Coordinates of C-alpha atoms in Angstrom, one line a residue:
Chain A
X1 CA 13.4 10.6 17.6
X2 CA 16.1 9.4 15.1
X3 CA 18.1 12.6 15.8
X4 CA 18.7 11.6 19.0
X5 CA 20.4 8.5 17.7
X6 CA 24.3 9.5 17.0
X7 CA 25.9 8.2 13.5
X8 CA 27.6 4.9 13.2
X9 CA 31.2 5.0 13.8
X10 CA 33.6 4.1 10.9
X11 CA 36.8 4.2 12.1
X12 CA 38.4 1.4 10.0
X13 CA 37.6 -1.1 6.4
X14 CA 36.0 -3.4 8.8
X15 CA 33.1 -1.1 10.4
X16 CA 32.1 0.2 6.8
X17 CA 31.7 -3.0 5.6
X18 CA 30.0 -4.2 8.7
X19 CA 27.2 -1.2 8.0
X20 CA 26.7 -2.9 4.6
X21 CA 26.2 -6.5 5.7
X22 CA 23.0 -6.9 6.3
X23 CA 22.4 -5.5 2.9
X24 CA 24.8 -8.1 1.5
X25 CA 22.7 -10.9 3.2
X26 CA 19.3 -10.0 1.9
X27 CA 20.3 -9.7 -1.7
X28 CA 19.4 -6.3 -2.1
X29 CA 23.3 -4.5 -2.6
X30 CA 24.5 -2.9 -5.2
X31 CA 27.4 -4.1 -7.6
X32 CA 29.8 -2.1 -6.5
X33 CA 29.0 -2.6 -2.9
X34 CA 29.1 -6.2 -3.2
X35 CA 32.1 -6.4 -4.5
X36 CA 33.6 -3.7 -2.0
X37 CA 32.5 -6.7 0.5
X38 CA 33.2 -9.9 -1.4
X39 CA 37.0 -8.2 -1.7
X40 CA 37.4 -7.4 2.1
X41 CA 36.0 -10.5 3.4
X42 CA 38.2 -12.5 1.6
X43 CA 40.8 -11.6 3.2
X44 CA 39.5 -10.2 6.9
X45 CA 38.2 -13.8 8.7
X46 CA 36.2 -11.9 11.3
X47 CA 34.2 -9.8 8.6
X48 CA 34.0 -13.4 6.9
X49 CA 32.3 -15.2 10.4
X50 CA 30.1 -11.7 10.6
X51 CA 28.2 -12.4 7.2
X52 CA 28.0 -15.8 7.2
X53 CA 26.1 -15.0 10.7
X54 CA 24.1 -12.3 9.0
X55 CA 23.1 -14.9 6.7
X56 CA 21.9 -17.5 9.0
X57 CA 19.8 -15.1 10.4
X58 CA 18.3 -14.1 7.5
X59 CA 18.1 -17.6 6.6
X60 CA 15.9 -18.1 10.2
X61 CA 14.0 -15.4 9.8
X62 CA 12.5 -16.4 6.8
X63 CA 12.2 -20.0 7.3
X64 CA 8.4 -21.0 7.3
X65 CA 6.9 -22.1 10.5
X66 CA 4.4 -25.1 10.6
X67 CA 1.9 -25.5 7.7
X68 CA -0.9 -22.8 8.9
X69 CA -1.6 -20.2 6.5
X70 CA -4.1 -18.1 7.5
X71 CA -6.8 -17.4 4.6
X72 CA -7.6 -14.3 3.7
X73 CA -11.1 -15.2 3.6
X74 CA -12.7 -14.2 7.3
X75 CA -10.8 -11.0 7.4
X76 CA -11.7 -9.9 3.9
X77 CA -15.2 -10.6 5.2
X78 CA -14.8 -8.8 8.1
X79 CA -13.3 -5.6 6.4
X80 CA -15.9 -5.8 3.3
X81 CA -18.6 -5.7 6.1
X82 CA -16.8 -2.5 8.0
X83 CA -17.0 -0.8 4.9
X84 CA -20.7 -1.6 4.3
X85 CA -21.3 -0.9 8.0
X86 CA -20.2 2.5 7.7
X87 CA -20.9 3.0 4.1
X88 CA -17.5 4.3 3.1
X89 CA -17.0 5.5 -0.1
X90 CA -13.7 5.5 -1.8
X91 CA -12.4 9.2 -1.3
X92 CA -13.1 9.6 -5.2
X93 CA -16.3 9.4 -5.0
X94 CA -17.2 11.6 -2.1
X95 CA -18.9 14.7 -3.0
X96 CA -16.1 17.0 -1.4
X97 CA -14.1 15.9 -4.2
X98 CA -16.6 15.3 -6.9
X99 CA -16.4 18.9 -7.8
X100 CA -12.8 18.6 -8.9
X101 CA -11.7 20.0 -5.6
X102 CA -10.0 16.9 -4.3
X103 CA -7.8 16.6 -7.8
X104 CA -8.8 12.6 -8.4
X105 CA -6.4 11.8 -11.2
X106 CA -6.5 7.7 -11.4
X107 CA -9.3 5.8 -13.1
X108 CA -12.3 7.0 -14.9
X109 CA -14.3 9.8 -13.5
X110 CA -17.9 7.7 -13.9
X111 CA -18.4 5.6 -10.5
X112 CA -20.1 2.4 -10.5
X113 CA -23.2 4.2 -8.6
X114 CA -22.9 6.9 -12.1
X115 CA -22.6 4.3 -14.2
X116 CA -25.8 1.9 -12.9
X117 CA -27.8 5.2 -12.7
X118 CA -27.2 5.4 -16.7
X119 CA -27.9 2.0 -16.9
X120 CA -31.2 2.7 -15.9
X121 CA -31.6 5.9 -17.8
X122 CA -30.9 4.1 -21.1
X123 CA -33.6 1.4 -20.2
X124 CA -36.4 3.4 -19.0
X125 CA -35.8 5.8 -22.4
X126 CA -35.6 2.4 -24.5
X127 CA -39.3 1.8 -23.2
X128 CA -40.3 4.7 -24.1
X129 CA -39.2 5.3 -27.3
X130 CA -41.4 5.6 -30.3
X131 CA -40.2 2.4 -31.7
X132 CA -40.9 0.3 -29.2
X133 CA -44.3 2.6 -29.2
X134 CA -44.8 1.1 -32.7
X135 CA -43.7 -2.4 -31.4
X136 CA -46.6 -2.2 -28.9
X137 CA -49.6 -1.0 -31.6
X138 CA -48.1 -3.7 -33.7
X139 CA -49.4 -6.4 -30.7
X140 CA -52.3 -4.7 -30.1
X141 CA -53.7 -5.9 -33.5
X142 CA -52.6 -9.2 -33.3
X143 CA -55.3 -12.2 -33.5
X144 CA -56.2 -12.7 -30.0
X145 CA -57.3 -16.6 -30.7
X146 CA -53.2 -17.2 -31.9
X147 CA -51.6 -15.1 -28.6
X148 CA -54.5 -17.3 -26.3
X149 CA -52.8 -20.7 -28.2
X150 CA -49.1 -20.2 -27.7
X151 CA -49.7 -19.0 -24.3
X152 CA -51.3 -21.6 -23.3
X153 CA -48.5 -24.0 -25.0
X154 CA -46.5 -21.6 -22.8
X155 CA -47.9 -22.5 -19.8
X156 CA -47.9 -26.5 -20.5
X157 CA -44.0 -26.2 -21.0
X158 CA -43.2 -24.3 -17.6
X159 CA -45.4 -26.6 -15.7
X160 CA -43.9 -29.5 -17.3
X161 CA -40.6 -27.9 -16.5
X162 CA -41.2 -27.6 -13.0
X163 CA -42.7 -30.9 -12.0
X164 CA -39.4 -32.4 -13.6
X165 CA -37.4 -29.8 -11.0
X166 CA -39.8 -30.9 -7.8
X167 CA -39.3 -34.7 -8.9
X168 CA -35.3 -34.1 -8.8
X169 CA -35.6 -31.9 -5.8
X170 CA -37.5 -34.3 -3.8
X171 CA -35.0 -37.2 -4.8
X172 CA -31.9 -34.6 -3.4
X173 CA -34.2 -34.5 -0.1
X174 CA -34.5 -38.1 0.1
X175 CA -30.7 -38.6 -0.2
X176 CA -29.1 -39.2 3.7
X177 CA -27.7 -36.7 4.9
X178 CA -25.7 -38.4 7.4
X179 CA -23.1 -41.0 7.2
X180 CA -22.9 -44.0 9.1
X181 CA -20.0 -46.5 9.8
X182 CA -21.1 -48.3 6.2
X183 CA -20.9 -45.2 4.3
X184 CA -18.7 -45.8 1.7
X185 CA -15.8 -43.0 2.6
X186 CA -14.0 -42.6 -0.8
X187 CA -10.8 -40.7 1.5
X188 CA -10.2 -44.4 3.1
X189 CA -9.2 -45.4 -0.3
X190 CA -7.0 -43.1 -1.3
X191 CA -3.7 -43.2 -1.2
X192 CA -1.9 -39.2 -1.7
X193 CA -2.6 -36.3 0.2
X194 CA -6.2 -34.8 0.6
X195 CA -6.9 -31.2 0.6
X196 CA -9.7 -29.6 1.3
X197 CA -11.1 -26.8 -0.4
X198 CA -14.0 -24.5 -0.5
X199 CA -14.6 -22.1 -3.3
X200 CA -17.0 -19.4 -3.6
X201 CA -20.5 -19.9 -5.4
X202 CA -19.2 -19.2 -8.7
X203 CA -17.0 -22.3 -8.8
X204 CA -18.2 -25.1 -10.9
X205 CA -17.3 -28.5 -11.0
X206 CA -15.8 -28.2 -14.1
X207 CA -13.3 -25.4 -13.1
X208 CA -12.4 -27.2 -9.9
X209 CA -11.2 -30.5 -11.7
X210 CA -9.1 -28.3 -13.9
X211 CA -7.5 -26.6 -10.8
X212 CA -7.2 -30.2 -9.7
X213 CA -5.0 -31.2 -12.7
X214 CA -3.0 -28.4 -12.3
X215 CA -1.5 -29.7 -9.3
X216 CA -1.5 -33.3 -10.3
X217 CA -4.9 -34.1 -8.9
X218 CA -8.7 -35.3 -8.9
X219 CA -11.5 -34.5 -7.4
X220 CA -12.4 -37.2 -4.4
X221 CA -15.5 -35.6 -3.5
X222 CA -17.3 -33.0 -3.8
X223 CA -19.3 -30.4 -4.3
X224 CA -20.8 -30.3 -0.8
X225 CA -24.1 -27.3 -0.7
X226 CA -21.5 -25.1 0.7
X227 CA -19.1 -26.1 -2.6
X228 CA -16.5 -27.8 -0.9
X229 CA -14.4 -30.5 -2.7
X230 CA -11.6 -33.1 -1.6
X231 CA -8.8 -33.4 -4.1
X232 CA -6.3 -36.2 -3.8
X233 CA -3.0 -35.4 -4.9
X234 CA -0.7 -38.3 -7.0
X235 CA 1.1 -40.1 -4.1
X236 CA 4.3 -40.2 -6.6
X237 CA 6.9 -37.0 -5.9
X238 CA 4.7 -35.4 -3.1
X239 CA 7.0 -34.5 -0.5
X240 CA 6.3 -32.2 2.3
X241 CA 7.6 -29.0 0.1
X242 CA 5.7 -30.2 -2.7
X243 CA 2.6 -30.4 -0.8
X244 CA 2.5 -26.9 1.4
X245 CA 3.7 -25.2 -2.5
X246 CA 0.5 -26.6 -3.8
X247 CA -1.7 -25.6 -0.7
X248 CA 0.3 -22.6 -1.1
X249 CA -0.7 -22.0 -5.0
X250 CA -4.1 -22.9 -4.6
X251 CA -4.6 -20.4 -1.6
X252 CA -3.6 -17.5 -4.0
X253 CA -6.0 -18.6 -7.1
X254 CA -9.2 -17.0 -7.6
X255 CA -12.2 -18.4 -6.7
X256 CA -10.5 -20.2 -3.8
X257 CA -12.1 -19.4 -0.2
X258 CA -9.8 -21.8 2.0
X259 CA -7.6 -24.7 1.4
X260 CA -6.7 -27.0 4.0
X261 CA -4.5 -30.5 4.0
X262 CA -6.9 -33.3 5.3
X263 CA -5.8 -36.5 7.3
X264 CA -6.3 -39.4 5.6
X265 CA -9.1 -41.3 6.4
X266 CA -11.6 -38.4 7.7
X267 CA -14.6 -38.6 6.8
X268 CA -15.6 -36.4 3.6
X269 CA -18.5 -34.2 3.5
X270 CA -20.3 -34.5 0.7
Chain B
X15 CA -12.6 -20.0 -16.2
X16 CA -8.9 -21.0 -17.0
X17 CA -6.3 -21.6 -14.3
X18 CA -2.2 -21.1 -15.0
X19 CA 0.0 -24.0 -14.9
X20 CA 1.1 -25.2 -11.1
X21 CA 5.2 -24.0 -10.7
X22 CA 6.7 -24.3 -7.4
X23 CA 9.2 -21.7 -9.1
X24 CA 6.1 -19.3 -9.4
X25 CA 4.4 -19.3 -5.9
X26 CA 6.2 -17.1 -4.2
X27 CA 4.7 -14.3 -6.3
X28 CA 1.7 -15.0 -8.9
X29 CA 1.7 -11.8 -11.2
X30 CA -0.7 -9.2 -10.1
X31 CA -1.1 -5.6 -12.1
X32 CA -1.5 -3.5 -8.1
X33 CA -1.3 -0.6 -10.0
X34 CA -4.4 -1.7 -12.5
X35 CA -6.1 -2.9 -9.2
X36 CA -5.4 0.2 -7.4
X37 CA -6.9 2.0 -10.0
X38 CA -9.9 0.1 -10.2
X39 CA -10.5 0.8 -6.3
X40 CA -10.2 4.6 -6.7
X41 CA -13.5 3.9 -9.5
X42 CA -15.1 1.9 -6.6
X43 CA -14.3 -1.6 -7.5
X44 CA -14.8 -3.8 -4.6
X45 CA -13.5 -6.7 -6.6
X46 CA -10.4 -5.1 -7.5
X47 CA -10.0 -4.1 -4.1
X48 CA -10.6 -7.6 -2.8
X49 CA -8.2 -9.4 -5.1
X50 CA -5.7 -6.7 -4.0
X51 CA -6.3 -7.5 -0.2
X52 CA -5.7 -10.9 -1.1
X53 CA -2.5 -10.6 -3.0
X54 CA -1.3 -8.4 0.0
X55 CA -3.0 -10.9 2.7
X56 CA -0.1 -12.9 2.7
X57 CA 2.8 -11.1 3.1
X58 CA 1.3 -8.8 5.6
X59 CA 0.2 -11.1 8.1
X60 CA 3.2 -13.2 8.1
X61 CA 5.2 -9.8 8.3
X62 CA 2.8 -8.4 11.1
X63 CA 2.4 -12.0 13.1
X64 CA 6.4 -11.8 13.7
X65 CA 6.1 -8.2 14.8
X66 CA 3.0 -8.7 17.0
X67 CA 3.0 -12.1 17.7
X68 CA -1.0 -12.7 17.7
X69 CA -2.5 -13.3 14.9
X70 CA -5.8 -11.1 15.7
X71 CA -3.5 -8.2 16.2
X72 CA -1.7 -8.9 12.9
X73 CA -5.4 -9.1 11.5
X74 CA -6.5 -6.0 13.0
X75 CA -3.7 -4.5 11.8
X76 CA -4.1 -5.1 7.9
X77 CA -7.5 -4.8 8.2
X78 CA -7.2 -1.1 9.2
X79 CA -4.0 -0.9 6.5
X80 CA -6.7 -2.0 4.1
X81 CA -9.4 0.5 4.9
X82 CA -6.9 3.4 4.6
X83 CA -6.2 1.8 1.2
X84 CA -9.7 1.8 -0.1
X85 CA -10.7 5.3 1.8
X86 CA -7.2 7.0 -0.1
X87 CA -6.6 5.3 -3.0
X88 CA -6.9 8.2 -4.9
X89 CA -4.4 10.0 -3.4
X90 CA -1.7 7.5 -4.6
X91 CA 0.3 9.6 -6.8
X92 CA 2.8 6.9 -8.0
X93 CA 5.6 8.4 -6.5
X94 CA 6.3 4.8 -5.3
X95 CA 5.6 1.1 -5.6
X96 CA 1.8 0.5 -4.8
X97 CA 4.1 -2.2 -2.1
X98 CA 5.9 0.2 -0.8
X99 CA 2.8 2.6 -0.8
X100 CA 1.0 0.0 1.4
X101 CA 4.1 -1.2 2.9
X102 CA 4.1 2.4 4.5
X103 CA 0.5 2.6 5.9
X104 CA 1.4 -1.1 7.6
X105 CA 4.2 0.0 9.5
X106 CA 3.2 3.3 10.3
X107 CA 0.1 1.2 11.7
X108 CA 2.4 -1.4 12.9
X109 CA 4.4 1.0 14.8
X110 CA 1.4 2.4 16.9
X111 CA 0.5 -1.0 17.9
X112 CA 4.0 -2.1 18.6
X113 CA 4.6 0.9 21.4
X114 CA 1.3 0.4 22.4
X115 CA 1.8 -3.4 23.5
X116 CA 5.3 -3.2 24.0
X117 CA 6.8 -4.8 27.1
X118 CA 10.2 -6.0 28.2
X119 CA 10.5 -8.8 27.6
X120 CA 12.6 -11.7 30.2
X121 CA 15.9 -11.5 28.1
X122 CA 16.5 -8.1 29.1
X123 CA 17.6 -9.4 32.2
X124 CA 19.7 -11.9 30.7
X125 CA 22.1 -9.7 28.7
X126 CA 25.1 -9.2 30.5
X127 CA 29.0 -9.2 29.6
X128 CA 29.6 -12.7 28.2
X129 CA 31.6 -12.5 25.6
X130 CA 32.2 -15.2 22.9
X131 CA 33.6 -15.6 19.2
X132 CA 31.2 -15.4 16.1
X133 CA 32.2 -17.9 15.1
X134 CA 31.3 -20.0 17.9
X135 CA 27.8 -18.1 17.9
X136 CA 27.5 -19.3 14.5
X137 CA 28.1 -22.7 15.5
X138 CA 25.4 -23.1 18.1
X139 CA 22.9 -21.1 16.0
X140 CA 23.6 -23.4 13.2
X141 CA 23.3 -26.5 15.4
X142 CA 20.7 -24.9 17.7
X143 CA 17.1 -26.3 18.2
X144 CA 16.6 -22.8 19.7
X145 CA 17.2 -20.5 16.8
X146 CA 14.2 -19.4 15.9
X147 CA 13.3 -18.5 19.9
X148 CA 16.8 -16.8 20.1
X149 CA 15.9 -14.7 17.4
X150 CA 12.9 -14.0 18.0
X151 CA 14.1 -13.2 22.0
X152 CA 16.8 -11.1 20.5
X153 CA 14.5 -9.2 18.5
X154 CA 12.1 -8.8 21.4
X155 CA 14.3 -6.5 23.3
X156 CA 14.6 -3.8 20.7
X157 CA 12.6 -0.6 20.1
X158 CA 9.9 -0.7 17.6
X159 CA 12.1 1.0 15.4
X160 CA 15.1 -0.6 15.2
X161 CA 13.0 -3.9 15.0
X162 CA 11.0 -2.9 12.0
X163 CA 13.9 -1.9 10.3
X164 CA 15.5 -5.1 10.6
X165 CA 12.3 -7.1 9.7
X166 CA 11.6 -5.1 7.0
X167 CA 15.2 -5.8 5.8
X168 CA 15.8 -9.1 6.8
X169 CA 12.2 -10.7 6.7
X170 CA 10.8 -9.0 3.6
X171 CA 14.0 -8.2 1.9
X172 CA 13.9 -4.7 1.2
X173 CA 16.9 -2.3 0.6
X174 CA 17.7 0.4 2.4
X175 CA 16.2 2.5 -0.1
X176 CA 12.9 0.8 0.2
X177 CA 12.9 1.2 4.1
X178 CA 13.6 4.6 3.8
X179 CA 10.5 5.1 1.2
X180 CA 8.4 2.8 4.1
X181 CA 9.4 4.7 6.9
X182 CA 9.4 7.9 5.1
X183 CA 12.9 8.6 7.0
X184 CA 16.7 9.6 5.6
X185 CA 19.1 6.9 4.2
X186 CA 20.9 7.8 7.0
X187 CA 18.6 7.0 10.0
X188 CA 18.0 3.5 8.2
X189 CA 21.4 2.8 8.5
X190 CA 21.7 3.8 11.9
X191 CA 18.6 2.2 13.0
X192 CA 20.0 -0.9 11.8
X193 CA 23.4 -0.7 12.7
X194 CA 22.4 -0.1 16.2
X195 CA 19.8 -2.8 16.3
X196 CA 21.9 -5.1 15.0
X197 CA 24.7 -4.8 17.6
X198 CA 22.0 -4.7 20.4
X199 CA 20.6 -8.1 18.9
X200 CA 24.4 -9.3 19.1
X201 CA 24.6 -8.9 22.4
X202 CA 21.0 -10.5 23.2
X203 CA 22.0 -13.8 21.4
X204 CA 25.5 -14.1 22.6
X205 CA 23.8 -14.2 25.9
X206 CA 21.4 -16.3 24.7
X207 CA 23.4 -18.6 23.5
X208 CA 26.2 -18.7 26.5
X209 CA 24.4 -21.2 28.5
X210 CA 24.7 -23.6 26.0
X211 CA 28.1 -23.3 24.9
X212 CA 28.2 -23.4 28.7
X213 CA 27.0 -26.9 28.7
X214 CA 28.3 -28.1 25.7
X215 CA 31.7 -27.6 27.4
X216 CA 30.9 -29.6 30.4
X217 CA 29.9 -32.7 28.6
X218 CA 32.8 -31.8 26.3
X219 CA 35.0 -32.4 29.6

């Protein structure tokens, strides 16, 4: 395929610096190269007119396009669910090369399946053991009128515990879930630009208002049940730039499932 | 959970250890292997969206890219950059996909002998609403190869060495490749750009 391609001329100064502009334009020349060019192009005007054109290419090239990032969220999703699909292994830990055949020289030889499987060994032989045998005559000849007692002083906590739970539970149901045209919307007052961003179910509130400081905001609203907030950025120094680099950053932090600017004045969904 | 100080200077590139990562996926890591898909998420779909121009594609693409990353990670030998390791699966991938859905595209048909300074060129591109569709038009009506080497070069910035390394090819065919391309690109936007020269003239007059 490439044979078929014949070489690049170089006849004169001007062609084998021309091979070595685009080079020049994306920064990635050597020294001595870049001075080779620097020297002829300050004194040849068409070589001059070439680079500078290599450059605005470059230039165009790279220039971002609109503000839509695409996540890597739903495709990380869809390949983490290919690989469960079909069950695929990492090649290390396929018994071809298990034996030492396949010559697996990065990382440590025990796989996460090895090392749950070990896990378990250890806690079914710490059951077993004689201590814990010991452990176990040892409560055998406790009185049984103290071990009915704290149970039942047990039992009166949990159930105290969980009535407080189904009272708090049953004030989240009552909450409306829907808003209405009197709904206080706390994005109408605001007065910088929204984003909106989901993290995963790790995420906790205080985590995301730290993330919010770090790019000069606060949490508007937020957590929805899906853990979605609405930062509001300081309306001082946010241009454009300043806002798609922040969208940017926050895209590439952990935790962070999508991040998306918000018009103002839409409703929130808390 | 403790997040680094916001620096537009720093978001370009957020430091990420691929080679810890990498070696992590070859134990069966599938976090490792997720925040690695992320930090390459990026870059590879803004890379493969200008090649492919759909965004599925570009998806499909790096999510196959990805699988041959977690199915061969062991057989990284660091011989290379983990990048330019998974740089090289991408394009070969990219490649496929490109002769695959490749068609001529109009401009073929609108490159003919017109003939015009660089210097002019440079002053419609740089006053040109266009440019970006020029460009992309230009680069449109090459071959899958001379494209990716001058998106690789121009678009992600690597050297000739690191094309090379990507397309598993000699310094020399790089060169070619690109000289080639470029002069074929040349010649797609001076005729490009001829009809408004064209009409700047007449309103000149």
């Amino acid at each position: 395929m490439s044979s078929s391609i014949p070489n690049p001329p170089r006849a004169d100064p001007c062609e084998s610096v021309a091979e070595l502009l685009p080079w020049h334009a994306n920064g990635t020349l050597s020294v001595e190269d870049r001075s080779l060019v620097d020297a002829h192009t300050e004194v040849c005007d068409a070589c001059r007119a070439s680079l500078a054109l290599e450059r605005r290419i470059v230039e165009t090239i790279r220039a971002p396009r609109g503000n839509v990032e695409q996540s890597p969220h739903s495709g990380w999703q869809r390949l983490a669910e290919r690989i469960d699909a079909e069950s695929i292994p990492p090649q290390s830990q396929r018994p071809d090369r298990a034996n030492g055949s396949g010559g697996v020289t990065h990382g440590s030889s025990m796989t996460p399946d090895h090392r749950r499987a070990g896990a378990t060994h250890v806690s079914a032989r710490a059951a077993d053991s004689p201590r814990n045998s010991r452990a176990a005559g040892r409560a055998r000849r406790w009185n049984w009128g103290a071990v009915l007692g704290a149970a039942v002083a047990v039992q009166a906590a949990a159930i105290a515990v969980l009535a407080v739970a189904l009272v708090r539970h049953r004030q989240i149901e009552e909450a409306p879930r829907f808003h209405t045209l009197a709904t206080p919307d706390p994005t109408l007052a605001a007065n910088g630009p929204l984003l909106r961003i989901a993290f995963d179910s790790v995420m906790d509130e205080a985590a995301a208002r730290e993330l919010a400081g770090r790019v000069s905001g606060r949490i508007l609203a937020g957590p929805s049940p899906d853990n979605v907030y609405t930062f509001v950025l300081n309306a001082a120094d946010q241009s454009a730039r300043g806002v798609d680099d922040k969208v940017s950053w926050l895209r590439r932090q952990s935790h962070v499932l999508l991040v998306e600017p918000v018009a103002l004045g839409q409703p929130s969904r808390r | 959970m403790t997040y680094p100080e916001f620096n537009p200077e720093t978001v370009p590139a957020l430091p990420v250890d691929d080679l810890a990562l990498l070696e992590r996926v070859v134990a069966g890591d599938r976090e490792a292997f997720r925040r690695l898909y992320t930090h390459y998420h990026r870059r590879l779909h803004r890379f493969l969206t200008r090649l492919t121009r759909e965004r599925p594609l570009a998806e499909e693409i790096i999510n196959d890219t990805m699988m041959v990353v977690w199915q061969h990670a062991a057989d990284f030998r660091g011989a290379s950059r983990v990048s330019t390791w998974i740089l090289g699966i991408a394009y070969r991938r990219a490649l496929k996909t490109l002769e695959r859905v490749r068609t001529r595209t109009a401009q073929d048909g609108l490159l003919a002998s017109v003939t015009a300074p660089e210097g002019t060129m440079l002053d419609l591109l740089s006053q040109g609403a266009e440019t970006h569709e020029w460009i992309d038009a230009a680069l449109a009506t090459l071959s899958p190869e001379h494209r990716m080497v001058i998106e690789l070069a121009y678009f992600l910035g690597l050297s000739c060495e690191e094309i090379a390394e990507v397309a598993q090819c000699p310094l020399g065919t790089v060169k070619t490749r690109m000289f080639y391309g470029r002069e074929r690109m040349r010649e797609s936007l001076l005729t490009l750009a001829a009809p408004r020269k064209a009409t700047a003239t007449e309103r000149g007059a």
